[in-house]
Coordinates of C-alpha atoms and ligand atoms in Angstrom, one line a residue:
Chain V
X1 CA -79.8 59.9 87.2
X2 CA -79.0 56.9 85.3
X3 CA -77.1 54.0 87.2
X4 CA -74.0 53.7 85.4
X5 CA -73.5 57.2 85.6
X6 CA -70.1 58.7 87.4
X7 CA -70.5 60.6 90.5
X8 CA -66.7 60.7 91.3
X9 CA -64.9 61.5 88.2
X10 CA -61.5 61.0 90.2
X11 CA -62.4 57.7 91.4
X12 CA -64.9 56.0 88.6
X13 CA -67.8 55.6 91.3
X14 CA -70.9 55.2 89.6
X15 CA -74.5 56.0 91.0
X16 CA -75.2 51.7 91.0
X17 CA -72.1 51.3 92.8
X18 CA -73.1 54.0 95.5
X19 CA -77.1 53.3 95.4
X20 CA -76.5 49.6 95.9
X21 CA -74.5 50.3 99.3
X22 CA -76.8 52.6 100.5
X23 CA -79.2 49.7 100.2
X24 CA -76.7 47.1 102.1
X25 CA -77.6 49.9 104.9
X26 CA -74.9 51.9 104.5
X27 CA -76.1 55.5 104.8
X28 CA -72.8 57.3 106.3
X29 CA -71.3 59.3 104.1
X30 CA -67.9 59.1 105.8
X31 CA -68.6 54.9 105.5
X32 CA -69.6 55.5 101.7
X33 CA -66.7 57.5 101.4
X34 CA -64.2 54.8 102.5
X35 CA -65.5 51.8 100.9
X36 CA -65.4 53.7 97.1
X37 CA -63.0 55.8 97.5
X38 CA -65.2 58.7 96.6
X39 CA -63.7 62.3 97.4
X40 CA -60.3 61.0 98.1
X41 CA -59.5 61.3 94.5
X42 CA -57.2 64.5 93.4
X43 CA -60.4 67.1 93.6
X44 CA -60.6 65.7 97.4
X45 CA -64.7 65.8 96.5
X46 CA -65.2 69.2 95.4
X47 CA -66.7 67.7 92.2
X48 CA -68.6 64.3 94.1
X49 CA -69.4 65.4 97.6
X50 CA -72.6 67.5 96.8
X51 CA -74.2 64.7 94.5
X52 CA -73.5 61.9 96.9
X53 CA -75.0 63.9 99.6
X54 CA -78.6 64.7 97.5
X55 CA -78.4 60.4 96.3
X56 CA -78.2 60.1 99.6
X57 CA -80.8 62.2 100.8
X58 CA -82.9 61.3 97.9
X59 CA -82.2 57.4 98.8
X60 CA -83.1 57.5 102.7
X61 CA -85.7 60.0 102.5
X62 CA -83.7 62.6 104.4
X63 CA -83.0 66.4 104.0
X64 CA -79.8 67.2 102.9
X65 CA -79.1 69.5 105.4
X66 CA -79.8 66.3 108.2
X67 CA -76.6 64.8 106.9
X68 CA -73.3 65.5 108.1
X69 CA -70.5 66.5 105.2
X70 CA -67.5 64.4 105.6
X71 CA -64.5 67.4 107.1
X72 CA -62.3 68.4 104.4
X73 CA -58.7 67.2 104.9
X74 CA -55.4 69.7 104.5
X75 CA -54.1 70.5 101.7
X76 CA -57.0 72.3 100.2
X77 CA -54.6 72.1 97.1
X78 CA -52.3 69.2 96.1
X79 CA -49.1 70.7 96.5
X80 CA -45.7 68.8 95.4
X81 CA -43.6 67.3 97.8
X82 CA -40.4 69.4 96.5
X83 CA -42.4 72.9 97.5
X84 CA -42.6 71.3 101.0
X85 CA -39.6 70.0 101.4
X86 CA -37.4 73.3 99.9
X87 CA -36.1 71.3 96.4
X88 CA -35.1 68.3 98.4
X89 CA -32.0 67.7 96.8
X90 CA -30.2 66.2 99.9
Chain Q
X1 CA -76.0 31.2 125.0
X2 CA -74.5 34.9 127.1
X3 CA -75.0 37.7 126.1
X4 CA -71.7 40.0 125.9
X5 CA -71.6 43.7 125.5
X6 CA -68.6 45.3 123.6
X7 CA -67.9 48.9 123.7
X8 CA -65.7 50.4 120.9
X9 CA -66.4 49.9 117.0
X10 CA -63.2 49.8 115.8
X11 CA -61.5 47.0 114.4
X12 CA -61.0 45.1 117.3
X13 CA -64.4 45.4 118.7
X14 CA -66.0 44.3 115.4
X15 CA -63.8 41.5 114.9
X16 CA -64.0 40.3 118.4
X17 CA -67.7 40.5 117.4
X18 CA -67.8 38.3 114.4
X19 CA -65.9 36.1 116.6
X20 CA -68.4 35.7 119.4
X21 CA -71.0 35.7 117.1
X22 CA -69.5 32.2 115.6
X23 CA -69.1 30.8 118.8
X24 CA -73.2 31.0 119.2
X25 CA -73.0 34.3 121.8
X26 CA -75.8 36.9 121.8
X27 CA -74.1 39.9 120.9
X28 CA -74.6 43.9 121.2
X29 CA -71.8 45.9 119.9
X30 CA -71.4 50.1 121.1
X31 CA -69.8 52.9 118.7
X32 CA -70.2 56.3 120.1
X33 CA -69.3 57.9 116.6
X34 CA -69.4 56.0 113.2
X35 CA -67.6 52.3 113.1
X36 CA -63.8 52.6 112.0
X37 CA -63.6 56.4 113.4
X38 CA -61.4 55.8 115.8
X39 CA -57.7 54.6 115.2
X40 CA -58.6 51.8 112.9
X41 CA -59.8 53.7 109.6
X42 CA -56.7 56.3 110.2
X43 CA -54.4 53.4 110.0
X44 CA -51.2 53.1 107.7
X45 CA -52.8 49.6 106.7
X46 CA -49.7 47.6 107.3
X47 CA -49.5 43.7 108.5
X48 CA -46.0 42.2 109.8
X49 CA -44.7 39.9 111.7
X50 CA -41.2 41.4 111.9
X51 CA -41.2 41.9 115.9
X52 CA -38.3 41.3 118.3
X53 CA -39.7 39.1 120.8
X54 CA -41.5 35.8 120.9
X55 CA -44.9 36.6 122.3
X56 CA -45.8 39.2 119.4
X57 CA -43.7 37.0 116.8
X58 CA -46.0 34.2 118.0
X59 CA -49.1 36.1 117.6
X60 CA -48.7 38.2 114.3
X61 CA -47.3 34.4 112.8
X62 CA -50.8 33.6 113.4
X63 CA -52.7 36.4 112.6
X64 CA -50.4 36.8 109.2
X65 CA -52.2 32.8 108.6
X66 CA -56.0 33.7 109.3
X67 CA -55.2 37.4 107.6
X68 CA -54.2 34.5 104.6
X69 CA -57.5 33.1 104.5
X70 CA -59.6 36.4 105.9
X71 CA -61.3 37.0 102.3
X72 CA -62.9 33.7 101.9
X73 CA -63.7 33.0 105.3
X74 CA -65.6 36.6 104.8
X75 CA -66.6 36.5 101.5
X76 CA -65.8 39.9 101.4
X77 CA -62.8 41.6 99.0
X78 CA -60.4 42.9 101.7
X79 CA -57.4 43.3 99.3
X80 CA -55.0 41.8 101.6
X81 CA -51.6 41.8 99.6
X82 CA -48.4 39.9 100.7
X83 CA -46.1 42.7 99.5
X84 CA -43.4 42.3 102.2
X85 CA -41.7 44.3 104.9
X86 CA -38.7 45.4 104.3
X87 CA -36.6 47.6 107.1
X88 CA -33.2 48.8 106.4
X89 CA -29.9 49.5 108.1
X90 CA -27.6 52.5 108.2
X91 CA -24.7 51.2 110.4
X92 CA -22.6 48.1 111.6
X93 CA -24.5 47.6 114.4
X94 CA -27.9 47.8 112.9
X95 CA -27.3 44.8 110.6
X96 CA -26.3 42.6 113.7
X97 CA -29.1 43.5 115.5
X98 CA -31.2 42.9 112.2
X99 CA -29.3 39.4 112.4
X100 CA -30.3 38.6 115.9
X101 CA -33.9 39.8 115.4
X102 CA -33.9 37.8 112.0
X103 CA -33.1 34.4 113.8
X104 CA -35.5 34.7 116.2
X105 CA -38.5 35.4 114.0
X106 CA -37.1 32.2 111.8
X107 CA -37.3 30.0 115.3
X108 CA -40.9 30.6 114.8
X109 CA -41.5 29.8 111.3
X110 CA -41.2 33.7 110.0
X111 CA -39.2 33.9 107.1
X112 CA -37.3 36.7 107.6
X113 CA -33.9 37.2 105.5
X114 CA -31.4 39.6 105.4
X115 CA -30.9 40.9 101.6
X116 CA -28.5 43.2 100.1
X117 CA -29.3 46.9 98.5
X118 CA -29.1 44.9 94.9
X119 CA -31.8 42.7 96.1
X120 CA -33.6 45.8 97.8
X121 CA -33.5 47.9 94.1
X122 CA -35.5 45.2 92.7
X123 CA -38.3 45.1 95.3
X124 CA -38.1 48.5 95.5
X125 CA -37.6 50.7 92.5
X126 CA -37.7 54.1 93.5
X127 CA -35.6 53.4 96.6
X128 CA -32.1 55.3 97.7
X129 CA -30.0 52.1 97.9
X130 CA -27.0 54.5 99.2
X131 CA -27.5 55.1 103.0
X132 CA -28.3 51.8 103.5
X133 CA -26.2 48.3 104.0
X134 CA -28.5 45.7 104.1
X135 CA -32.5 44.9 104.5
X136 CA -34.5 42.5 106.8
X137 CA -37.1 41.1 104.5
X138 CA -39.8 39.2 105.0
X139 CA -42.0 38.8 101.7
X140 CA -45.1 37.4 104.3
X141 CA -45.4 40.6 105.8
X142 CA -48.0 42.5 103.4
X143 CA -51.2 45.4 103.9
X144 CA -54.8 44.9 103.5
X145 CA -57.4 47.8 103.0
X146 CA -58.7 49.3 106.6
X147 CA -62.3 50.0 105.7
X148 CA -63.0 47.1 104.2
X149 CA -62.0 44.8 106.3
X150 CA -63.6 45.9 109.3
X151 CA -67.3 45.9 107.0
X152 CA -66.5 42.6 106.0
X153 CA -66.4 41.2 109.7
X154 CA -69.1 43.6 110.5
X155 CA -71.7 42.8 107.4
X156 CA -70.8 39.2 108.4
X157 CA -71.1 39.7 112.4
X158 CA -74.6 41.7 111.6
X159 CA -75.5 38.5 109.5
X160 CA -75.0 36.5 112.4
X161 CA -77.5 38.5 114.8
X162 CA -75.1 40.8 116.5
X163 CA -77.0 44.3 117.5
X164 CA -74.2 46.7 116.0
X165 CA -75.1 50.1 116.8
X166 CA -73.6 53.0 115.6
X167 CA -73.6 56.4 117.1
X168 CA -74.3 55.1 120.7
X169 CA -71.9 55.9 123.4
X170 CA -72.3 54.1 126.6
X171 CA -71.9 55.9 129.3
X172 CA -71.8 53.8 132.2
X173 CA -71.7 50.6 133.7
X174 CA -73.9 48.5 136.5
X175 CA -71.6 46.3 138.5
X176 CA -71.9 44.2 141.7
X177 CA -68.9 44.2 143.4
X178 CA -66.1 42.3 140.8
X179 CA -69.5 41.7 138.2
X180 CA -70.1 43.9 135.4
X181 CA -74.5 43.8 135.2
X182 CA -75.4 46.0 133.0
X183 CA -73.9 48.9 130.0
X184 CA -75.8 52.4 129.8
X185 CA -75.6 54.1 126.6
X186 CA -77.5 57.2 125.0
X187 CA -80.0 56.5 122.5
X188 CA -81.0 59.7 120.8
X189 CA -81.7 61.9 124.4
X190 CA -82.4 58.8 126.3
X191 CA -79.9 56.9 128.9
X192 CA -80.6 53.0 128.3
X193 CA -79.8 49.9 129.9
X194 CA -79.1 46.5 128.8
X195 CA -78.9 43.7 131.4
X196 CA -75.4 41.7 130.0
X197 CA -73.4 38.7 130.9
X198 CA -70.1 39.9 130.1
X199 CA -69.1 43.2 128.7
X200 CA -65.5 44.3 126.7
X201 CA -63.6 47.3 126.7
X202 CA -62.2 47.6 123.3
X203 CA -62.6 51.4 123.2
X204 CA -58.3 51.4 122.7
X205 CA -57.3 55.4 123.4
X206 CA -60.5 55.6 125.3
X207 CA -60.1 52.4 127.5
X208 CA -58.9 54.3 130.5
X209 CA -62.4 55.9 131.0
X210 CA -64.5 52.6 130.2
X211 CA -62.3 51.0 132.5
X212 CA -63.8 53.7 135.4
X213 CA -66.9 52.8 134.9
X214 CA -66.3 49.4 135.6
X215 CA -65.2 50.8 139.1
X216 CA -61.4 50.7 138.5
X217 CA -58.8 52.7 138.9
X218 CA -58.6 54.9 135.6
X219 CA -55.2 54.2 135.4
X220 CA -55.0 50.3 136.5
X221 CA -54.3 49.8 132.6
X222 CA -52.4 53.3 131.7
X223 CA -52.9 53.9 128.1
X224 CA -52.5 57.3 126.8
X225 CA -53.3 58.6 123.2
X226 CA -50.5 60.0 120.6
X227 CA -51.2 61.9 117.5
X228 CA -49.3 60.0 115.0
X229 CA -50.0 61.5 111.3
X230 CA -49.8 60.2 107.8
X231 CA -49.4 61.7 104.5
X232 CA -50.5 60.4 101.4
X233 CA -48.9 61.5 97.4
X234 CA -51.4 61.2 94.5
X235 CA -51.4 57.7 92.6
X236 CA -47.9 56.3 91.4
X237 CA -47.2 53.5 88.7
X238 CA -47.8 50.6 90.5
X239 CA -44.8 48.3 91.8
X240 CA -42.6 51.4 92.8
X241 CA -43.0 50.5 96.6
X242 CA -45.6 47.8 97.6
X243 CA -43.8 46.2 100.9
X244 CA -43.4 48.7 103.7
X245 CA -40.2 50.6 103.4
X246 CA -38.5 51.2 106.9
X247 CA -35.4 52.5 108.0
X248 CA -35.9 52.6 112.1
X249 CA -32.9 54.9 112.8
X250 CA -34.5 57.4 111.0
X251 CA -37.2 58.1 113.6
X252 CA -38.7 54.9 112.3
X253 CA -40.1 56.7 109.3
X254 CA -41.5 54.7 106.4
X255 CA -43.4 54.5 103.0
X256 CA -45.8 52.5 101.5
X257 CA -48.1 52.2 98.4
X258 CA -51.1 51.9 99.1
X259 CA -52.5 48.9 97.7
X260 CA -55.8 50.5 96.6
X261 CA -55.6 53.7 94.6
X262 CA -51.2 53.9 94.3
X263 CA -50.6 56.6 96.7
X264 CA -47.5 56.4 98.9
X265 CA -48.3 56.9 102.3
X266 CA -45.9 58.3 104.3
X267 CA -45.1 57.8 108.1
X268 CA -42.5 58.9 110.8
X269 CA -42.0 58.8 114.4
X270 CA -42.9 62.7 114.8
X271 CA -45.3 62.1 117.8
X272 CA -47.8 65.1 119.4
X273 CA -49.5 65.1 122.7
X274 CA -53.6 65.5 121.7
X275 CA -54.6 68.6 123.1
X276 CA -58.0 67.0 123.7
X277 CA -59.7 63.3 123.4
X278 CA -60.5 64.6 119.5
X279 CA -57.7 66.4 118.5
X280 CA -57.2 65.1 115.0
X281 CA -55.8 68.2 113.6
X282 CA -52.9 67.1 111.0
X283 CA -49.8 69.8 112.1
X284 CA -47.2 71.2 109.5
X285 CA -44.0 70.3 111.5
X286 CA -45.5 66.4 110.6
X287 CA -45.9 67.1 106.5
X288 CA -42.5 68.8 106.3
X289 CA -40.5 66.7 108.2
X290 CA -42.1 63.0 107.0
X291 CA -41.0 64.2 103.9
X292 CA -37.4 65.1 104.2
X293 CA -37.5 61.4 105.4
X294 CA -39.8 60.2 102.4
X295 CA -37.8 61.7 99.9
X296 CA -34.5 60.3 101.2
X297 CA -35.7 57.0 100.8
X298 CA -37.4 57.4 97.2
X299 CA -36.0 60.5 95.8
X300 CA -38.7 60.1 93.1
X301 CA -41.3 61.0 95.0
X302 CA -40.0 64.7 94.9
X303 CA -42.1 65.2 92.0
X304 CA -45.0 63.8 93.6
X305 CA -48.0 65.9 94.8
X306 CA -48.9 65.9 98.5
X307 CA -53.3 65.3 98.1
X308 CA -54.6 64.5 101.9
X309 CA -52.8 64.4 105.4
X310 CA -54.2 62.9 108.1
X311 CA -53.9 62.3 112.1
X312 CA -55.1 59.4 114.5
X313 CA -53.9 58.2 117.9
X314 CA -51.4 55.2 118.6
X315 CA -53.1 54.1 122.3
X316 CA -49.5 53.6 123.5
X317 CA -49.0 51.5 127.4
X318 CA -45.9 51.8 129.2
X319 CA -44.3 49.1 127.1
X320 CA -46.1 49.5 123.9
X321 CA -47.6 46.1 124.3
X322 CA -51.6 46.2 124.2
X323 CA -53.5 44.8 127.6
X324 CA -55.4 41.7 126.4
X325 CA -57.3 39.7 129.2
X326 CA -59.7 39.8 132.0
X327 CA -59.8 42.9 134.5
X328 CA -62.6 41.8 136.8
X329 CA -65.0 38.3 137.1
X330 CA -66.6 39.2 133.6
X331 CA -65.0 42.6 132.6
X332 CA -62.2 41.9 129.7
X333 CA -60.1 44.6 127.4
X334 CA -58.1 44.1 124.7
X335 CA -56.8 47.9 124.1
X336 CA -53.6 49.8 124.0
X337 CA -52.4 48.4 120.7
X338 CA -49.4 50.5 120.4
X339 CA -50.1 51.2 116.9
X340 CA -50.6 47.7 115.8
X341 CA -54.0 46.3 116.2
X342 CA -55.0 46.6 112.7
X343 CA -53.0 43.5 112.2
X344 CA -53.0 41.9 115.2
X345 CA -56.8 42.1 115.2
X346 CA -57.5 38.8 113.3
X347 CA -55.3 36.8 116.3
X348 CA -56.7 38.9 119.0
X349 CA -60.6 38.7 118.4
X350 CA -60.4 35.3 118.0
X351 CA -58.5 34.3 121.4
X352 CA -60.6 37.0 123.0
X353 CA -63.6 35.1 122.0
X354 CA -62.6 32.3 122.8
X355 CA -61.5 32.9 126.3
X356 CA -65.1 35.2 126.8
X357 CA -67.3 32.2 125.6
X358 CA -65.1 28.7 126.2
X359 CA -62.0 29.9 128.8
X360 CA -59.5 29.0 126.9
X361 CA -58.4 28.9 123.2
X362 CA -55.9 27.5 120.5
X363 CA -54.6 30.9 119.4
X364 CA -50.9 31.1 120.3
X365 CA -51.4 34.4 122.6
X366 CA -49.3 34.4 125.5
X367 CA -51.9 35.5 127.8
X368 CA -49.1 36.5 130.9
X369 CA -47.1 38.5 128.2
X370 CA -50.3 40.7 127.5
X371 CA -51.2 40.5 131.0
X372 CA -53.7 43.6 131.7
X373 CA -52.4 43.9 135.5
X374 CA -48.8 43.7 134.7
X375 CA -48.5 47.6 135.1
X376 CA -49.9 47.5 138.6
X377 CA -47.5 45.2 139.5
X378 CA -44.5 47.2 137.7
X379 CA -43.7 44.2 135.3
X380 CA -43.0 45.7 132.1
X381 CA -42.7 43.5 129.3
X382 CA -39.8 44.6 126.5
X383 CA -40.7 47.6 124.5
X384 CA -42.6 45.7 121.4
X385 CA -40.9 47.3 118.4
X386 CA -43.5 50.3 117.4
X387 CA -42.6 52.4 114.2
X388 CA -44.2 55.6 112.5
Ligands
FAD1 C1 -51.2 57.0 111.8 C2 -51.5 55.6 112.2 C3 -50.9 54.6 111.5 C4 -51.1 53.2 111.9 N1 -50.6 52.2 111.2 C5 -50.9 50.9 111.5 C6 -50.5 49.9 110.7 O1 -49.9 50.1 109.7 N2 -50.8 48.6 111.1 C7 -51.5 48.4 112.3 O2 -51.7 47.2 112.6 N3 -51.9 49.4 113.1 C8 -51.6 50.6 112.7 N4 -52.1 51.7 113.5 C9 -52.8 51.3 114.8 C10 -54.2 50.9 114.5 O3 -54.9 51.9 113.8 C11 -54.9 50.7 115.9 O4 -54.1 49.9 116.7 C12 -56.2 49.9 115.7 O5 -57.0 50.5 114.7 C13 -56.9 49.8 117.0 O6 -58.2 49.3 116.8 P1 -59.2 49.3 118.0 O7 -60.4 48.7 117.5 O8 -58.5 48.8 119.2 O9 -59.4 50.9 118.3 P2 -60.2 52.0 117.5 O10 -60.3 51.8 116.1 O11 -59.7 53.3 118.0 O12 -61.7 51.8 118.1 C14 -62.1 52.2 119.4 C15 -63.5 52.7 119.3 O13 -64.1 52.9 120.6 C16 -65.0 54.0 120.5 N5 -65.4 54.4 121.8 C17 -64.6 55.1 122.7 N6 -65.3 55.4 123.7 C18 -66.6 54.9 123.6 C19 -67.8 54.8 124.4 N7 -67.8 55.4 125.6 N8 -68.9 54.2 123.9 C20 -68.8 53.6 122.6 N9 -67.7 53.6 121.9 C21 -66.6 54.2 122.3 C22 -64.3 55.0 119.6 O14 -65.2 55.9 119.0 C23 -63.5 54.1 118.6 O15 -64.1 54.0 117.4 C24 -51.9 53.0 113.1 C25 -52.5 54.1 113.8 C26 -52.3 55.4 113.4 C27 -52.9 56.5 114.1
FES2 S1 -64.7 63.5 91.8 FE1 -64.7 62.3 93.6 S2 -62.7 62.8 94.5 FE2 -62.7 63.9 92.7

């Protein structure tokens, strides 16, 4: 993988970006997570998780399945507010 | 040179960390899960100094000034953004109280003003100016980012020597009679021990059960954990509502855009009992009823999507004031923070560290206000004002 290419499509995180944390010693996935944003975009991760998690394992020597996948959050799907709120004309 | 145990990896055992760490102390900070899991990276991210009494005026005044001068001191972007507070009144007797509240923060050099819905439209674009009379604004208040503030004071406090460990839950502590000797903690299968000097309870919603370690009563501070939730919409045009939006008669729900990514995060008074230590499981009586509120106050954000939900715990005392102090010779907490020691943390770790290492400190904390024993002895302070 090239550096400056784009893990998270939702958030612009490039493999640099990610690679050069890793190195600063952070190799949490739920840390890498919240400093660039990665799977918080609209996809919540689908698309970024899985290649973070094999840069990662590449990066620290580590299996993939040793590392922990960050817990989805609800909704699965974005859903608009006026669904939730039954066409919140008040 | 002591060496000072603190338990907890949140943001006020990190900062309080950093602090120590300045003032020459050997250091070794405890996380039982990853740093930031607790309340502080589930945080709504917001910074005021809008409170109704002098002791926590005092303090965020402060903590607002070093929050000022956070990013260069760390060298770190933490994207702290004076976008302003801005709560709003539905009735008559909400603006006078607003008025009274308003003079007392200006006593102590907060700039607080009371603004009409004209003035309110402009800060706030997408906001219903129609149930409202009048604002308290105070442009000051502002938001930084969560996560990176706590791995600024932590790459800085790591710099500086401190043992930060991660994953490493102590479970127990050596004491002689009213002195703290030592901290156990797990390290992989292994129980450890580390002889220490002074140790700190800064595990917040957990405090209760380091404080029984230490040989008190469980309850001598009592601090129980809320679920309070948040949601967040995807990104908006920037500049539809930076400051924190807040109407506090209507269960002290509020919006904010977040100042990284855009999203309006979305908070309310709707409170749940955990049904366990963990229990972070977001609940759909939270995302339908934040936004009923949300939408009254922006009606934009009806076409908004809804992309994550989240839940963490306020650490709530009696009097929604945290416990800041010493609980035995060299045992001290700072926890309970009421859901606001994001902001408060700045002030706090740095009169903290300065009573640990030097007894006494130039921080304007009112150390009798914050009192740690003041529930054993029934003297509740006034309920420090707590929304979302
Ligand atoms: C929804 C929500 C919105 C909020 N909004 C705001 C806001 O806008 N502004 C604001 O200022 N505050 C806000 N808060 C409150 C804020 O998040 C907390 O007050 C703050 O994060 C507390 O920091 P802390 O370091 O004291 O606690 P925490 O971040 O909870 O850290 C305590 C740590 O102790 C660790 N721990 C516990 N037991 C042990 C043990 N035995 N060994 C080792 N470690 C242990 C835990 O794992 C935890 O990480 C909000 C909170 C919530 C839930
Ligand atoms: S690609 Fe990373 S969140 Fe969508």
């Amino acid at each position: 993988m090239s550096g400056n290419m784009i893990v998270c499509r939702c958030n612009d995180v490039t493999v640099e970006e990610i690679e050069a944390l890793i190195d600063e010693g952070v190799t949490d996935i739920e840390e890498l997570k919240r400093l660039l944003r990665i799977g918080m975009g609209p996809c919540q991760g689908r698309t970024c998780i899985p290649l973070v998690l094999s840069i990662l394992a590449r990066r620290t020597g580590k299996s993939p399945d040793e590392i922990p996948v960050p817990r989805a959050r609800v909704p699965v799907r974005p859903v608009r507010v006026e669904v939730l709120v039954g066409g919140g004309d008040e | 040179m002591s060496k000072v145990a603190i338990i907890g990896g949140g943001i006020i055992g990190v900062a309080t960390a950093y602090e120590l760490a300045k003032l020459g102390e050997e250091v070794i900070l405890f996380e039982k899960n990853y740093f930031g899991s607790g309340s502080t990276f589930r945080c709504a991210t917001g910074i005021r100094a809008q409170f109704t009494d002098e002791a926590n005026i005092r303090l965020m005044k402060y903590s607002v000034e070093r929050w000022e001068r956070l990013e260069e001191e760390l060298g770190f972007d933490i994207n702290f953004k004076q976008t302003g507070y801005l709560f709003l009144a539905t009735n008559e007797e909400e603006v006078e109280a607003f008025k009274n509240n308003i003079k007392l923060q200006n006593k102590f050099g907060v700039p607080t003003r009371l603004i009409d819905m004209d003035e309110a439209k402009e800060i706030v674009p997408i906001l219903n100016t129609e149930p409202f009379l009048a604002g308290a604004w105070n442009p000051k208040d502002g938001k930084a980012n969560p996560f990176k503030t706590l791995f600024a004071y932590l790459f800085r406090a790591r710099e500086m020597g401190v043992d930060a460990r991660e994953y490493t839950e102590v479970v127990g502590l050596e004491h002689e009679g009213d002195t703290v000797t030592a901290v156990k903690f797990r390290n992989g299968g292994k129980i450890e021990s580390v002889k220490v000097d002074a140790v700190i309870n800064a595990a917040n919603a957990w405090a209760p059960s380091i404080n029984a370690m230490a040989g008190l009563r469980r309850d001598i501070v009592p601090i129980k954990p809320y679920k309070h939730q948040l949601v967040k919409t995807e990104p908006l045009e920037p500049g539809q509502a930076e400051p924190l939006v807040c109407p506090p008669s209507w269960n002290d729900s509020y919006i904010i855009q977040d100042g990284e990514d855009g999203g309006i995060i979305c908070g309310s008074g709707i409170e749940h009992e955990p049904k366990h230590p963990w229990d972070y499981e977001p609940t759909y009586d939270f995302l339908v009823g934040v936004l009923r509120y949300a939408v009254r106050i922006a009606p934009p954000l009806k076409h908004a999507h809804v992309v994550r939900q989240w839940a963490g715990f306020y650490a709530k005392t009696p009097d929604k004031n945290p416990a800041i102090g010493k609980l035995l010779d060299n045992f001290y907490i700072a926890a309970g923070f009421s859901g606001h020691g994001f902001m408060m943390a700045p002030a706090v770790a740095e009169a903290l560290a300065d009573l640990v290492s030097k007894g006494h400190t130039k921080v304007p904390l009112d150390w009798d206000w914050y009192d740690p024993y003041r529930f054993e002895r029934g003297e509740l302070r006034s309920s420090a004002f707590q929304i979302g």
